[in-house]
Amino acid sequence: AQKVTQAQTEISVVEKEDVTLDCVYETRDTTYYLFWYKQPPSGELVFLIRRNSFDEQNEISGRYSWNFQKSTSSFNFTITASQVVDSAVYFCALSERYSGNTPLVFGKGTRLSVIA
Amino acid sequence: EAQVTQNPRYLITVTGKKLTVTCSQNMNHEYMSWYRQDPGLGLRQIYYSMNVEVTDKGDVPEGYKVSRKEKRNFPLILESPSPNQTSLYFCASKPTGEANQPQHFGDGTRLSIL
């Protein structure tokens, strides 16, 4: 069965520090997709990135970067030079490729607090 | 603007009083889904729909009903709400049932059942 573990429940950093949010997943499928979502204090869920299981290239988008390693079943998210606006709950999620329902299986989330 | 719209955003009600949370998307998406978010549990899928008139249970369907009579609408029905259904609910949609597509989420509905 698929499972996503975000071991860090809460993290606090001072503004401008770098921070890495960990995500470890379990799946029996060889083709799957990993996602990160951000939930700011206003409550909505904002899609950040999708990664395919067959593409292990790391990705950088501004201050955000993602490190995908199939060997360790991890898909970690790093924010460089954090800002107060980065304060949110971040969810890692997994979706397997098979016919029928393709739900997002979410981790329990990591609450990031960036202190000015 | 492409969006998923949920109503109401907030609701406080009492045990046993039937309620419906509406969800509408304007992106012509085939796949729609409901999730609930609870502290320490993340988000869990309640029901999903692959297309009009095609619905099925997710991981936590007990106490909920859904219908999909039109492509754009996917209401969540609580026939006899109970306090353990107090939660934050999200409706989501994506173009088809393919796993590689990110889901677009509504802004959430916070339900309190007293």
Coordinates of C-alpha atoms in Angstrom, one line a residue:
Chain A
A1 CA 0.0 0.0 0.0
Q2 CA 1.1 3.5 -0.6
K3 CA 2.2 5.7 2.3
V4 CA 3.9 9.1 2.7
T5 CA 5.8 10.0 5.8
Q6 CA 6.7 13.5 6.8
A7 CA 8.6 13.0 10.0
Q8 CA 9.0 16.6 10.9
T9 CA 5.7 17.8 12.5
E10 CA 6.8 21.4 13.1
I11 CA 9.9 23.4 12.2
S12 CA 10.9 26.9 13.2
V13 CA 13.6 28.9 11.5
V14 CA 14.7 32.5 11.5
E15 CA 14.2 34.5 8.4
K16 CA 16.9 34.0 5.7
E17 CA 17.9 30.6 7.0
D18 CA 17.7 27.6 4.6
V19 CA 15.3 24.8 5.6
T20 CA 14.7 21.3 4.2
L21 CA 11.4 19.5 4.6
D22 CA 11.7 15.7 4.4
C23 CA 9.3 13.4 2.6
V24 CA 9.7 9.6 2.5
Y25 CA 7.3 7.5 0.5
E26 CA 6.3 3.8 0.1
T27 CA 4.8 2.3 -3.1
R28 CA 4.8 -1.0 -4.9
D29 CA 4.2 0.6 -8.2
T30 CA 7.0 1.3 -10.6
T31 CA 5.3 4.4 -12.0
Y32 CA 4.1 7.0 -9.6
Y33 CA 4.0 10.7 -9.1
L34 CA 5.0 12.8 -6.2
F35 CA 3.6 16.2 -5.3
W36 CA 4.2 19.1 -2.9
Y37 CA 1.4 21.3 -1.7
K38 CA 1.5 24.4 0.4
Q39 CA -1.3 25.4 2.9
P40 CA -0.8 29.0 4.1
P41 CA -2.7 30.2 7.2
S42 CA -5.6 31.2 5.0
G43 CA -6.3 27.5 4.5
E44 CA -6.3 26.9 0.8
L45 CA -4.1 24.2 -0.8
V46 CA -1.6 25.5 -3.4
F47 CA 0.1 23.1 -5.8
L48 CA 3.9 23.5 -5.9
I49 CA 5.4 20.7 -7.9
R50 CA 4.9 17.3 -9.5
R51 CA 7.7 14.8 -10.1
N52 CA 7.5 11.6 -12.1
S53 CA 9.1 8.4 -10.8
F54 CA 11.2 8.0 -13.9
D55 CA 12.6 11.5 -13.8
E56 CA 15.2 11.9 -11.0
Q57 CA 16.4 15.3 -12.0
N58 CA 16.4 17.8 -9.2
E59 CA 14.4 20.9 -9.8
I60 CA 14.9 24.5 -8.8
S61 CA 12.3 27.3 -8.9
G62 CA 13.5 30.5 -7.4
R63 CA 14.2 29.9 -3.7
Y64 CA 12.5 26.5 -3.9
S65 CA 14.3 23.3 -4.8
W66 CA 13.4 19.6 -4.7
N67 CA 15.6 16.6 -4.4
F68 CA 14.2 13.3 -5.6
Q69 CA 16.1 10.1 -4.8
K70 CA 14.5 6.8 -5.7
S71 CA 17.2 4.9 -3.9
T72 CA 16.1 6.2 -0.6
S73 CA 12.4 6.8 -1.6
S74 CA 12.7 10.4 -0.7
F75 CA 11.4 13.7 -2.2
N76 CA 12.8 16.5 -0.1
F77 CA 11.9 20.2 -0.4
T78 CA 14.4 22.9 0.4
I79 CA 13.6 26.6 0.8
T80 CA 16.6 28.8 0.5
A81 CA 16.8 32.2 2.4
S82 CA 13.4 31.6 4.0
Q83 CA 10.9 34.4 4.3
V84 CA 8.0 35.0 6.7
V85 CA 5.6 34.5 3.8
D86 CA 6.9 30.9 3.6
S87 CA 5.2 30.1 6.9
A88 CA 2.6 27.4 6.1
V89 CA 1.9 23.8 6.4
Y90 CA 3.6 21.8 3.6
F91 CA 2.2 18.5 2.4
C92 CA 4.0 15.8 0.4
A93 CA 1.7 13.5 -1.6
L94 CA 1.9 10.4 -3.8
S95 CA -0.3 9.1 -6.6
E96 CA 0.2 5.7 -8.2
R97 CA -0.6 5.0 -11.9
Y98 CA -3.2 2.4 -12.3
S99 CA -6.7 2.3 -13.8
G100 CA -9.5 3.5 -11.6
N101 CA -9.2 5.8 -8.6
T102 CA -6.0 7.8 -8.4
P103 CA -6.2 9.6 -5.1
L104 CA -3.5 11.7 -3.6
V105 CA -2.1 10.0 -0.6
F106 CA -0.9 12.8 1.7
G107 CA 1.7 12.9 4.4
K108 CA 0.6 14.5 7.7
G109 CA 2.2 17.7 6.8
T110 CA 5.1 19.8 8.2
R111 CA 4.2 23.2 9.8
L112 CA 6.9 25.7 9.0
S113 CA 7.2 28.9 11.0
V114 CA 9.6 31.5 9.7
I115 CA 10.4 34.1 12.4
A116 CA 11.4 37.6 11.4
Chain B
E1 CA -10.6 32.3 -13.8
A2 CA -10.2 28.5 -13.5
Q3 CA -11.4 27.5 -10.1
V4 CA -13.1 25.1 -7.8
T5 CA -15.7 26.7 -5.7
Q6 CA -17.1 25.3 -2.4
N7 CA -20.0 26.6 -0.3
P8 CA -20.4 27.3 2.4
R9 CA -16.9 28.2 3.6
Y10 CA -17.9 27.8 7.3
L11 CA -20.8 26.1 8.9
I12 CA -21.7 25.3 12.5
T13 CA -24.6 23.0 12.9
V14 CA -26.1 20.4 15.2
T15 CA -26.0 16.6 15.2
G16 CA -28.6 15.0 12.9
K17 CA -29.4 18.0 10.8
K18 CA -28.8 17.1 7.1
L19 CA -26.4 19.3 5.3
T20 CA -24.9 19.6 1.8
V21 CA -21.6 21.2 0.9
T22 CA -21.6 22.2 -2.8
C23 CA -18.6 22.0 -5.1
S24 CA -18.4 23.4 -8.6
Q25 CA -15.6 23.6 -11.1
N26 CA -15.4 25.6 -14.3
M27 CA -12.5 23.7 -16.0
N28 CA -14.6 20.9 -17.6
H29 CA -12.7 18.3 -15.5
E30 CA -13.9 14.8 -15.5
Y31 CA -12.4 13.7 -12.1
M32 CA -13.6 15.2 -8.9
S33 CA -13.0 14.2 -5.3
W34 CA -13.7 15.1 -1.7
Y35 CA -11.1 15.1 1.1
R36 CA -11.2 15.8 4.8
Q37 CA -8.3 17.2 6.7
D38 CA -7.9 16.5 10.4
P39 CA -5.1 17.5 12.7
G40 CA -2.3 14.9 12.8
L41 CA -3.9 12.9 10.0
G42 CA -3.3 15.0 6.9
L43 CA -5.9 14.7 4.1
R44 CA -7.9 11.6 3.4
Q45 CA -10.2 10.9 0.5
I46 CA -13.9 10.5 1.2
Y47 CA -15.4 9.9 -2.3
Y48 CA -14.4 10.4 -5.8
S49 CA -16.0 10.6 -9.3
M50 CA -14.4 9.6 -12.5
N51 CA -17.2 11.3 -14.6
V52 CA -20.9 12.0 -14.6
E53 CA -22.9 9.4 -12.8
V54 CA -19.7 7.5 -11.8
T55 CA -18.9 7.8 -8.2
D56 CA -17.1 5.5 -5.7
K57 CA -15.8 5.4 -2.1
G58 CA -12.4 6.6 -1.0
D59 CA -10.7 5.8 2.3
V60 CA -13.2 7.3 4.7
P61 CA -16.7 7.2 3.1
E62 CA -18.8 6.4 6.2
G63 CA -21.5 8.9 7.0
Y64 CA -21.2 10.7 3.6
K65 CA -23.0 10.6 0.3
V66 CA -22.2 12.2 -3.1
S67 CA -23.8 12.6 -6.4
R68 CA -22.5 13.6 -9.9
K69 CA -25.5 14.5 -12.1
E70 CA -23.6 17.2 -14.0
K71 CA -19.9 17.4 -14.9
R72 CA -19.3 20.6 -13.0
N73 CA -20.9 19.8 -9.7
F74 CA -20.0 17.3 -7.0
P75 CA -22.0 17.9 -3.8
L76 CA -21.1 16.3 -0.5
I77 CA -24.1 15.2 1.6
L78 CA -24.1 14.5 5.3
E79 CA -27.5 12.9 5.9
S80 CA -27.2 12.8 9.7
P81 CA -24.0 14.6 10.8
S82 CA -22.2 13.7 13.9
P83 CA -19.5 15.4 15.9
N84 CA -16.8 13.1 14.5
Q85 CA -17.5 14.7 11.1
T86 CA -16.2 18.1 12.4
S87 CA -13.4 18.7 10.0
L88 CA -12.0 20.8 7.2
Y89 CA -13.3 19.6 3.8
F90 CA -11.7 20.1 0.4
C91 CA -13.2 19.5 -3.0
A92 CA -10.7 18.8 -5.8
S93 CA -10.8 18.2 -9.5
K94 CA -8.4 17.3 -12.3
P95 CA -8.9 16.8 -16.1
T96 CA -9.1 13.0 -16.1
G97 CA -8.4 10.1 -13.7
E98 CA -4.7 10.0 -14.8
A99 CA -2.4 9.9 -11.8
N100 CA 0.1 12.3 -13.2
Q101 CA -2.3 15.3 -13.0
P102 CA -2.2 17.6 -10.0
Q103 CA -5.5 18.2 -8.4
H104 CA -7.0 21.7 -8.1
F105 CA -8.4 22.3 -4.7
G106 CA -11.2 24.5 -3.5
D107 CA -10.6 26.9 -0.6
G108 CA -12.1 24.5 1.9
T109 CA -15.2 24.2 4.1
R110 CA -14.8 24.2 7.8
L111 CA -17.7 22.2 9.4
S112 CA -18.4 22.1 13.1
I113 CA -21.0 19.6 14.2
L114 CA -22.2 20.2 17.8

